[in-house]
Amino acid sequence: MSSEQTTKSPSNLVVLGSSAANGGDGLSEASCCCGPTRIIKVIQHPLCVCQPWIAGTLEASLRTVPVAKTKLQLRDVLGGWKVRWGIGRMRYQIAPGLYAVGQPNRESPVLVSANYKLSFDCLRKQLGGLHAWILVIDTKGINVWCAAGKGTFGTDEIAGRVNANRLDEIVSHRTLIVPQLGAPGVAAHRAKELCGFRVVYGPTRAKDLPAFMAAGMKATPEMREVDFNLLERIAVIPVELMHWAKWAFLVAACLLMLSGINKGGYSWNKVSSTGLLAGLVFLGTWLAGTVLSPILLPWLPGRAFSLKGLWLGVWLLFGLLAFCPILRENWLSVIGWGLLIPTTTSFVTMGFTGSSTYTSLSGVRREMRRAVPLQLIGIVGGIAAWLAGRFI
Amino acid sequence: MVLRYLRDVVTLKLDTSRCIGCGMCVNVCPHAVFRLESRIVTIADRDACMECGACAKNCPTSALSVQAGVGCLTAIIRGALSGGEPDCDCSSGSSCC
């Protein structure tokens, strides 16, 4: 590593600078993973130096700044997978404060990021070979775009963090590169008044940052636009699955238990035969809706998500009717499933509006006003017809 | 394939008389809704707007207004149940950066 003069490897670093180096807040000794033997003295430790994604530290303006690695390790990748499945997502945070990549100097650019580790990882992995400062602000562990919508990725937080970290002593210029998707929470013209730094909006995707900086901090129209390609849609499927899983299993369990009802009273045999199958058909419908609607989104007819999901459900219904004779044991059962399956996929697909990158609040409200009453009729009517079919 | 949401529904409004043509809205819009023509901004693609609010927040002369929020079913349901505004309480990674 060429930066050996200025960086110390984590293993021989014993004392890290005072709290002021990182804006005065951060993690306490207890949250550090090194164990007590290596740390002689920790004064409001700004971050855990032995975090595996820290390459070392450098000195700038009499302060110690941690240097982040620009290559993700296996544990970073696995950590990203875990949070997409909803495991420990709200705890996937890093300490806010000033970080570095490469060997930045007083002229190096300052990039602003959120303290959600997945956001930070997305950023640093694109900065290989570059020298830059990264100012991580406190968004309570939420990604940039969502935090901007809530206002936690906001003007006051950025300005406060710039001032607390005395960024004016670290760099000679007065420019912050803020991710464009942070703009819903940041007023660029106010930031200048509050901290003296001018906000320049970077590209929407971190991978365009090197090209953006090489072009003199100019973004092309393509860099400004958010799309929602197949891989991005697939990446959010786990989030949707985990979000509705408990409800899907609850409905499946209800179908399972209700299937025992028939004209002869309650039959456990029915539960274990048709009931089990009914539960599985419902879970399969939910799973198919959750997985297929994001994948097929551009090709499903209609603009409203509920309509797209309805089409998916209709196709699924014909497929299931063809291959599962149990669904057509009588005409009421056909009506029941004919309502339940498209309604389920319609609702599940409408739920995907939250993970999509282009739906508006007014639009989803309008869609819900029309779709939700129909979906309620579909669910209640479907279960009623299916139940009535138990008595034939 | 371009993904488009519902027509004629968004609350985006532009007061052209206040526009100074700084182009900030063009910079922050993630869906290329605006176009800067002869030092004044026009709404070129209104239906592409997702009401994120970035343009209104960054307009130095308050020429733009929009009822900003999240187009998210769960948030709207949660808001309706609690009797308040749509409440987005997830850090879902629809975009990781």
Coordinates of C-alpha atoms in Angstrom, one line a residue:
Chain A
M1 CA 0.0 0.0 0.0
S2 CA 1.4 3.3 -1.0
S3 CA -0.1 5.3 1.8
E4 CA 2.0 3.7 4.6
Q5 CA 3.5 7.0 5.7
T6 CA 0.2 8.5 6.6
T7 CA -1.9 5.5 7.5
K8 CA -1.5 3.2 10.4
S9 CA -2.7 -0.3 10.2
P10 CA -5.5 -1.0 12.6
S11 CA -3.5 -3.6 14.4
N12 CA -0.9 -1.2 15.7
L13 CA -3.2 1.7 16.3
V14 CA -3.8 1.9 20.0
V15 CA -5.2 5.3 20.7
L16 CA -7.4 7.2 18.3
G17 CA -7.8 10.9 18.4
S18 CA -10.3 12.7 20.6
S19 CA -14.0 12.9 20.0
A20 CA -13.6 16.2 18.1
A21 CA -12.1 14.4 15.2
N22 CA -15.5 13.1 14.3
G23 CA -17.8 15.7 15.4
G24 CA -18.1 14.7 19.0
D25 CA -20.4 11.8 18.7
G26 CA -20.1 8.2 17.9
L27 CA -19.7 4.8 19.4
S28 CA -18.6 4.1 22.9
E29 CA -15.9 1.7 23.9
A30 CA -18.5 -1.0 24.6
S31 CA -19.5 -1.2 21.0
C32 CA -16.0 -1.7 19.8
C33 CA -15.1 -5.2 18.6
C34 CA -11.4 -5.3 19.4
G35 CA -11.6 -6.3 23.0
P36 CA -10.2 -4.3 25.8
T37 CA -6.5 -5.3 25.5
R38 CA -5.7 -3.2 22.5
I39 CA -7.5 -0.1 23.5
I40 CA -5.5 1.7 26.2
K41 CA -7.6 4.9 26.2
V42 CA -10.8 5.8 24.4
I43 CA -12.1 9.3 24.8
Q44 CA -15.6 9.2 23.3
H45 CA -14.3 7.0 20.6
P46 CA -15.6 8.4 17.3
L47 CA -15.7 5.0 15.7
C48 CA -14.5 1.5 16.0
V49 CA -11.1 1.5 14.4
C50 CA -11.0 -2.2 14.0
Q51 CA -14.1 -2.3 11.8
P52 CA -12.9 -4.6 9.0
W53 CA -13.9 -2.0 6.3
I54 CA -11.4 0.6 7.7
A55 CA -8.0 0.4 6.1
G56 CA -6.3 2.7 8.6
T57 CA -6.2 6.3 9.5
L58 CA -4.6 9.5 8.3
E59 CA -3.7 12.8 9.9
A60 CA -5.4 15.9 8.6
S61 CA -5.3 19.3 10.3
L62 CA -4.1 17.7 13.5
R63 CA -6.9 15.2 13.4
T64 CA -7.1 11.5 12.9
V65 CA -9.5 10.5 10.1
P66 CA -10.4 6.8 9.4
V67 CA -9.7 5.7 5.8
A68 CA -12.3 3.4 4.4
K69 CA -11.5 0.6 2.0
T70 CA -12.8 0.9 -1.5
K71 CA -13.1 -2.8 -2.0
L72 CA -16.0 -4.6 -0.4
Q73 CA -15.2 -7.8 1.5
L74 CA -17.2 -10.9 1.7
R75 CA -18.7 -9.8 5.0
D76 CA -19.9 -6.5 3.5
V77 CA -21.6 -8.4 0.7
L78 CA -23.2 -10.8 3.1
G79 CA -24.2 -8.0 5.4
G80 CA -26.0 -6.3 2.4
W81 CA -27.8 -9.6 1.7
K82 CA -28.9 -9.9 5.3
V83 CA -30.4 -6.4 5.5
R84 CA -32.3 -7.0 2.2
W85 CA -33.9 -9.9 3.9
G86 CA -34.8 -7.6 6.8
I87 CA -32.3 -9.1 9.3
G88 CA -31.0 -6.3 11.6
R89 CA -31.7 -3.6 9.0
M90 CA -32.3 -0.9 11.5
R91 CA -29.0 -1.7 13.2
Y92 CA -26.9 -1.7 10.0
Q93 CA -25.3 1.7 10.8
I94 CA -21.9 3.3 10.9
A95 CA -20.9 6.2 13.1
P96 CA -21.5 9.6 11.5
G97 CA -18.4 11.7 11.0
L98 CA -15.6 12.3 8.6
Y99 CA -14.0 9.5 6.6
A100 CA -11.5 9.3 3.8
V101 CA -10.8 7.2 0.8
G102 CA -7.4 7.1 -0.8
Q103 CA -5.1 9.9 0.4
P104 CA -7.2 13.1 0.1
N105 CA -5.7 16.5 0.6
R106 CA -7.0 20.0 1.1
E107 CA -8.2 20.2 -2.5
S108 CA -10.0 16.8 -2.5
P109 CA -13.7 16.7 -3.0
V110 CA -16.1 16.1 -0.1
L111 CA -18.9 13.5 -0.6
V112 CA -21.9 13.4 1.7
S113 CA -23.5 10.1 2.6
A114 CA -26.0 8.5 4.9
N115 CA -25.0 6.3 7.9
Y116 CA -26.8 3.3 6.6
K117 CA -23.9 0.9 6.0
L118 CA -25.4 -0.4 2.7
S119 CA -25.5 3.2 1.3
F120 CA -21.9 3.8 2.6
D121 CA -20.7 0.5 1.0
C122 CA -22.4 1.4 -2.3
L123 CA -20.5 4.7 -2.3
R124 CA -17.0 3.6 -1.2
K125 CA -16.9 0.6 -3.6
Q126 CA -17.1 3.0 -6.5
L127 CA -14.2 5.2 -5.3
G128 CA -11.3 2.9 -6.0
G129 CA -8.2 4.9 -7.0
L130 CA -9.8 8.2 -6.0
H131 CA -8.9 10.5 -3.2
A132 CA -11.9 12.0 -1.4
W133 CA -13.4 12.9 1.9
I134 CA -16.7 11.3 2.9
L135 CA -18.9 13.2 5.4
V136 CA -21.3 10.6 6.8
I137 CA -24.4 12.3 8.3
D138 CA -26.8 10.8 10.8
T139 CA -29.8 9.5 9.0
K140 CA -30.7 7.0 11.8
G141 CA -29.4 4.2 9.6
I142 CA -31.8 4.9 6.7
N143 CA -30.7 5.1 3.1
V144 CA -30.3 8.5 1.4
W145 CA -33.5 8.6 -0.7
C146 CA -35.8 7.4 2.1
A147 CA -34.1 9.6 4.7
A148 CA -34.4 12.6 2.4
G149 CA -38.1 12.0 2.1
K150 CA -38.4 12.0 5.9
G151 CA -36.1 15.0 6.2
T152 CA -33.5 13.2 8.3
F153 CA -31.1 13.6 5.3
G154 CA -31.6 17.3 5.5
T155 CA -30.0 20.7 5.2
D156 CA -29.7 21.3 9.0
E157 CA -28.1 17.9 9.6
I158 CA -25.6 18.4 6.8
A159 CA -24.7 21.9 7.9
G160 CA -24.5 20.8 11.5
R161 CA -22.2 18.0 10.6
V162 CA -20.0 20.3 8.5
N163 CA -19.6 22.7 11.3
A164 CA -19.1 20.0 14.0
N165 CA -16.4 18.4 12.0
R166 CA -14.8 21.8 11.2
L167 CA -14.6 20.8 7.6
D168 CA -13.4 24.3 6.7
E169 CA -10.1 23.4 8.4
I170 CA -9.8 20.1 6.4
V171 CA -10.4 21.4 2.9
S172 CA -9.6 24.7 1.2
H173 CA -12.6 24.7 -1.2
R174 CA -16.2 25.2 -0.1
T175 CA -18.1 22.6 -2.0
L176 CA -20.1 19.5 -0.9
I177 CA -21.1 16.8 -3.3
V178 CA -24.5 15.6 -2.1
P179 CA -26.2 12.6 -3.8
Q180 CA -29.0 13.9 -6.0
L181 CA -31.5 11.5 -4.3
G182 CA -30.8 13.5 -1.1
A183 CA -32.3 16.6 -2.8
P184 CA -35.9 16.0 -1.5
G185 CA -34.5 16.8 2.0
V186 CA -31.9 19.4 1.2
A187 CA -32.3 23.0 0.1
A188 CA -29.0 23.8 -1.6
H189 CA -29.4 27.5 -1.3
R190 CA -30.0 27.3 2.5
A191 CA -27.0 25.0 3.1
K192 CA -24.6 27.8 1.9
E193 CA -26.1 30.2 4.4
L194 CA -25.9 27.7 7.3
C195 CA -22.4 26.3 6.8
G196 CA -20.7 28.3 4.0
F197 CA -20.4 25.3 1.8
R198 CA -22.1 25.2 -1.6
V199 CA -24.1 22.1 -2.4
V200 CA -23.5 20.4 -5.8
Y201 CA -25.8 17.5 -6.5
G202 CA -23.9 14.5 -7.7
P203 CA -25.4 11.7 -9.9
T204 CA -28.2 9.5 -8.7
R205 CA -26.0 6.4 -8.8
A206 CA -22.6 6.2 -7.1
K207 CA -21.1 4.3 -10.0
D208 CA -21.3 7.5 -12.1
L209 CA -19.3 9.5 -9.5
P210 CA -15.9 9.0 -11.1
A211 CA -17.2 10.2 -14.5
F212 CA -19.1 13.0 -12.8
M213 CA -15.9 14.2 -11.0
A214 CA -13.8 13.8 -14.1
A215 CA -16.2 16.0 -16.0
G216 CA -15.7 18.8 -13.6
M217 CA -18.7 18.0 -11.4
K218 CA -21.1 17.9 -14.3
A219 CA -23.8 15.3 -14.5
T220 CA -25.2 14.1 -17.8
P221 CA -29.0 13.8 -18.1
E222 CA -28.6 10.0 -17.9
M223 CA -26.8 10.4 -14.5
R224 CA -29.7 12.5 -13.3
E225 CA -32.5 10.0 -14.1
V226 CA -33.6 7.2 -11.9
D227 CA -34.7 4.0 -13.7
F228 CA -35.9 0.8 -12.4
N229 CA -34.2 -2.0 -14.4
L230 CA -34.7 -5.7 -14.0
L231 CA -31.8 -6.2 -11.5
E232 CA -33.0 -3.3 -9.3
R233 CA -36.5 -4.7 -9.3
I234 CA -35.2 -8.2 -8.4
A235 CA -33.0 -6.7 -5.6
V236 CA -36.1 -5.5 -3.7
I237 CA -38.1 -8.7 -3.9
P238 CA -36.8 -10.0 -0.5
V239 CA -37.9 -6.8 1.1
E240 CA -41.4 -7.3 -0.2
L241 CA -41.4 -11.0 0.7
M242 CA -40.5 -10.3 4.3
H243 CA -42.9 -7.4 4.5
W244 CA -46.0 -9.5 3.8
A245 CA -44.9 -12.9 4.9
K246 CA -46.7 -13.0 8.2
W247 CA -50.0 -11.9 6.7
A248 CA -49.7 -14.5 3.9
F249 CA -49.1 -17.3 6.3
L250 CA -52.0 -16.1 8.5
V251 CA -54.4 -16.2 5.5
A252 CA -53.1 -19.6 4.5
A253 CA -53.6 -20.9 8.1
C254 CA -57.2 -19.5 8.1
L255 CA -57.9 -21.4 4.8
L256 CA -56.3 -24.5 6.3
M257 CA -58.5 -24.4 9.4
L258 CA -61.7 -23.3 7.6
S259 CA -61.4 -26.2 5.1
G260 CA -62.4 -28.6 7.8
I261 CA -65.9 -27.2 7.7
N262 CA -68.4 -29.2 5.6
K263 CA -72.0 -30.3 5.7
G264 CA -71.2 -33.2 8.0
G265 CA -69.7 -30.8 10.6
Y266 CA -65.9 -30.5 11.0
S267 CA -63.6 -33.0 9.4
W268 CA -59.9 -33.2 10.2
N269 CA -59.4 -35.3 7.1
K270 CA -60.5 -32.4 5.0
V271 CA -58.0 -30.2 6.8
S272 CA -55.2 -32.4 5.9
S273 CA -56.3 -33.0 2.3
T274 CA -58.0 -30.0 0.7
G275 CA -57.0 -27.7 3.5
L276 CA -53.4 -28.2 3.1
L277 CA -53.7 -27.8 -0.6
A278 CA -55.8 -24.6 -0.3
G279 CA -53.2 -23.2 2.1
L280 CA -50.4 -24.1 -0.3
V281 CA -52.2 -22.6 -3.3
F282 CA -52.7 -19.4 -1.5
L283 CA -49.0 -19.2 -0.4
G284 CA -48.0 -20.1 -4.0
T285 CA -50.2 -17.3 -5.3
W286 CA -48.7 -14.8 -2.8
L287 CA -45.2 -16.0 -3.7
A288 CA -45.8 -15.8 -7.4
G289 CA -47.3 -12.4 -7.1
T290 CA -44.4 -11.1 -5.0
V291 CA -41.7 -12.5 -7.2
L292 CA -43.2 -12.3 -10.7
S293 CA -44.8 -8.8 -10.5
P294 CA -41.5 -7.0 -10.0
I295 CA -39.8 -9.0 -12.7
L296 CA -42.7 -8.6 -15.3
L297 CA -43.6 -5.1 -14.2
P298 CA -42.9 -3.3 -17.6
W299 CA -44.8 -6.0 -19.5
L300 CA -47.9 -6.3 -17.4
P301 CA -50.7 -4.3 -19.0
G302 CA -52.0 -1.1 -17.5
R303 CA -50.3 1.7 -15.5
A304 CA -51.9 1.1 -12.1
F305 CA -50.0 -1.5 -10.1
S306 CA -53.3 -3.1 -8.9
L307 CA -54.3 -3.6 -12.6
K308 CA -50.9 -5.1 -13.5
G309 CA -51.3 -7.5 -10.5
L310 CA -54.8 -8.4 -11.6
W311 CA -53.6 -9.5 -15.0
L312 CA -50.9 -11.6 -13.4
G313 CA -53.5 -13.2 -11.2
V314 CA -55.8 -14.0 -14.1
W315 CA -53.0 -15.8 -15.9
L316 CA -52.0 -17.6 -12.7
L317 CA -55.6 -18.6 -12.1
F318 CA -55.9 -20.3 -15.5
G319 CA -52.6 -22.1 -14.9
L320 CA -53.7 -23.3 -11.5
L321 CA -57.1 -24.3 -12.7
A322 CA -55.6 -26.4 -15.5
F323 CA -53.1 -28.1 -13.3
C324 CA -54.8 -28.4 -9.9
P325 CA -58.1 -30.4 -10.3
I326 CA -58.9 -29.8 -6.6
L327 CA -59.5 -26.1 -7.4
R328 CA -62.4 -27.1 -9.6
E329 CA -64.0 -29.7 -7.3
N330 CA -67.3 -27.7 -7.8
W331 CA -68.4 -24.4 -9.4
L332 CA -68.4 -22.4 -6.1
S333 CA -64.8 -23.4 -5.6
V334 CA -63.9 -22.1 -9.1
I335 CA -65.7 -18.8 -8.3
G336 CA -63.9 -18.6 -4.9
W337 CA -60.4 -19.2 -6.3
G338 CA -61.4 -17.0 -9.3
L339 CA -61.8 -14.1 -6.9
L340 CA -59.1 -15.0 -4.4
I341 CA -56.1 -15.5 -6.7
P342 CA -56.4 -12.3 -8.8
T343 CA -57.3 -10.2 -5.8
T344 CA -54.2 -11.5 -3.9
T345 CA -51.8 -10.8 -6.8
S346 CA -53.5 -7.4 -7.3
F347 CA -52.9 -6.4 -3.7
V348 CA -49.4 -7.7 -3.5
T349 CA -48.4 -5.9 -6.7
M350 CA -50.0 -2.7 -5.4
G351 CA -47.8 -3.1 -2.3
F352 CA -44.8 -3.0 -4.6
T353 CA -45.5 0.7 -5.2
G354 CA -43.5 1.3 -2.0
S355 CA -40.4 -0.3 -3.5
S356 CA -40.8 1.2 -6.9
T357 CA -38.9 4.3 -8.0
Y358 CA -41.6 6.2 -9.9
T359 CA -45.0 6.1 -8.1
S360 CA -46.4 9.3 -6.6
L361 CA -48.3 9.7 -3.4
S362 CA -51.3 11.2 -5.2
G363 CA -51.2 8.4 -7.7
V364 CA -51.1 5.6 -5.1
R365 CA -53.9 7.3 -3.2
R366 CA -56.1 7.5 -6.4
E367 CA -55.3 3.9 -7.2
M368 CA -56.1 2.7 -3.7
R369 CA -59.5 4.6 -3.7
R370 CA -60.5 2.5 -6.7
A371 CA -58.8 -0.8 -6.0
V372 CA -59.1 -1.3 -2.3
P373 CA -62.9 -1.6 -2.2
L374 CA -62.9 -4.0 -5.1
Q375 CA -60.1 -6.0 -3.4
L376 CA -62.1 -6.2 -0.2
I377 CA -65.1 -7.5 -2.2
G378 CA -62.8 -10.0 -3.9
I379 CA -61.3 -11.4 -0.7
V380 CA -64.5 -11.6 1.3
G381 CA -66.5 -12.8 -1.7
G382 CA -63.8 -15.3 -2.6
I383 CA -63.5 -16.8 0.8
A384 CA -67.4 -16.9 1.1
A385 CA -67.8 -18.7 -2.2
W386 CA -65.0 -21.1 -1.4
L387 CA -66.6 -21.8 2.1
A388 CA -70.0 -22.3 0.5
G389 CA -68.4 -24.8 -1.8
R390 CA -67.4 -26.9 1.2
F391 CA -71.2 -27.7 1.7
I392 CA -71.8 -29.0 -1.8
Chain B
M1 CA -39.3 -0.1 -21.8
V2 CA -40.3 3.0 -19.9
L3 CA -42.3 2.6 -16.8
R4 CA -45.0 5.2 -16.4
Y5 CA -47.5 5.7 -13.6
L6 CA -51.0 7.1 -13.7
R7 CA -51.9 10.1 -15.9
D8 CA -53.0 13.5 -14.6
V9 CA -52.7 12.9 -11.0
V10 CA -49.7 14.7 -9.5
T11 CA -49.9 18.0 -7.5
L12 CA -46.9 19.6 -9.1
K13 CA -47.4 23.3 -9.8
L14 CA -45.1 25.8 -11.5
D15 CA -45.5 29.6 -11.2
T16 CA -43.7 30.7 -14.3
S17 CA -43.7 34.4 -13.2
R18 CA -41.4 33.6 -10.3
C19 CA -39.0 31.3 -12.3
I20 CA -35.5 32.8 -12.6
G21 CA -34.3 30.0 -14.9
C22 CA -31.6 28.8 -12.5
G23 CA -32.2 25.2 -13.6
M24 CA -31.9 23.8 -10.1
C25 CA -35.2 21.8 -10.6
V26 CA -33.7 20.3 -13.8
N27 CA -30.7 19.2 -11.8
V28 CA -32.5 17.5 -8.9
C29 CA -35.5 15.9 -10.7
P30 CA -34.9 12.1 -11.0
H31 CA -37.5 11.8 -13.8
A32 CA -36.6 14.6 -16.2
V33 CA -39.9 16.4 -15.7
F34 CA -38.5 19.8 -16.4
R35 CA -36.9 21.4 -19.4
L36 CA -35.0 24.7 -19.4
E37 CA -35.9 26.8 -22.4
S38 CA -34.7 30.3 -23.1
R39 CA -34.0 31.0 -19.4
I40 CA -37.3 29.7 -18.1
V41 CA -38.4 26.3 -17.0
T42 CA -41.3 24.4 -18.3
I43 CA -43.0 21.2 -17.2
A44 CA -42.2 18.9 -20.1
D45 CA -43.3 15.6 -18.7
R46 CA -45.8 16.1 -15.9
D47 CA -46.9 12.5 -15.6
A48 CA -43.4 11.4 -14.9
C49 CA -43.4 13.3 -11.6
M50 CA -43.3 11.1 -8.5
E51 CA -43.8 14.0 -6.1
C52 CA -40.5 13.5 -4.2
G53 CA -40.4 17.3 -3.6
A54 CA -36.8 17.8 -4.5
C55 CA -37.6 20.6 -7.0
A56 CA -39.8 22.6 -4.7
K57 CA -37.3 22.2 -1.9
N58 CA -34.4 23.5 -4.0
C59 CA -36.3 26.3 -5.8
P60 CA -34.7 29.5 -4.5
T61 CA -37.8 31.6 -5.5
S62 CA -40.5 29.1 -4.4
A63 CA -41.8 29.0 -8.0
L64 CA -42.5 25.3 -7.6
S65 CA -44.9 23.6 -5.3
V66 CA -45.9 20.0 -4.9
Q67 CA -47.6 18.0 -2.2
A68 CA -44.5 15.8 -1.5
G69 CA -44.7 12.3 -0.1
V70 CA -44.0 8.7 -0.7
G71 CA -46.0 6.7 -3.2
C72 CA -46.1 3.7 -1.0
L73 CA -49.2 1.6 -0.2
T74 CA -47.9 0.6 3.3
A75 CA -47.2 4.1 4.3
I76 CA -50.6 5.3 3.2
I77 CA -52.3 2.4 5.1
R78 CA -50.2 3.1 8.2
G79 CA -51.1 6.8 7.9
A80 CA -54.8 6.0 7.6
L81 CA -54.7 3.7 10.6
S82 CA -53.0 6.2 12.8
G83 CA -55.1 9.0 11.5
G84 CA -52.2 11.1 10.2
E85 CA -50.1 11.6 7.1
P86 CA -48.6 8.7 5.2
D87 CA -45.8 7.4 7.4
C88 CA -42.9 5.7 5.8
D89 CA -41.3 3.7 8.5
C90 CA -39.0 1.4 6.6
S91 CA -35.5 1.7 5.2
S92 CA -36.4 -0.4 2.2
G93 CA -33.5 -0.4 -0.2
S94 CA -35.3 0.5 -3.4
S95 CA -32.2 2.4 -4.2
C96 CA -29.0 1.5 -2.4
C97 CA -27.3 4.8 -2.8

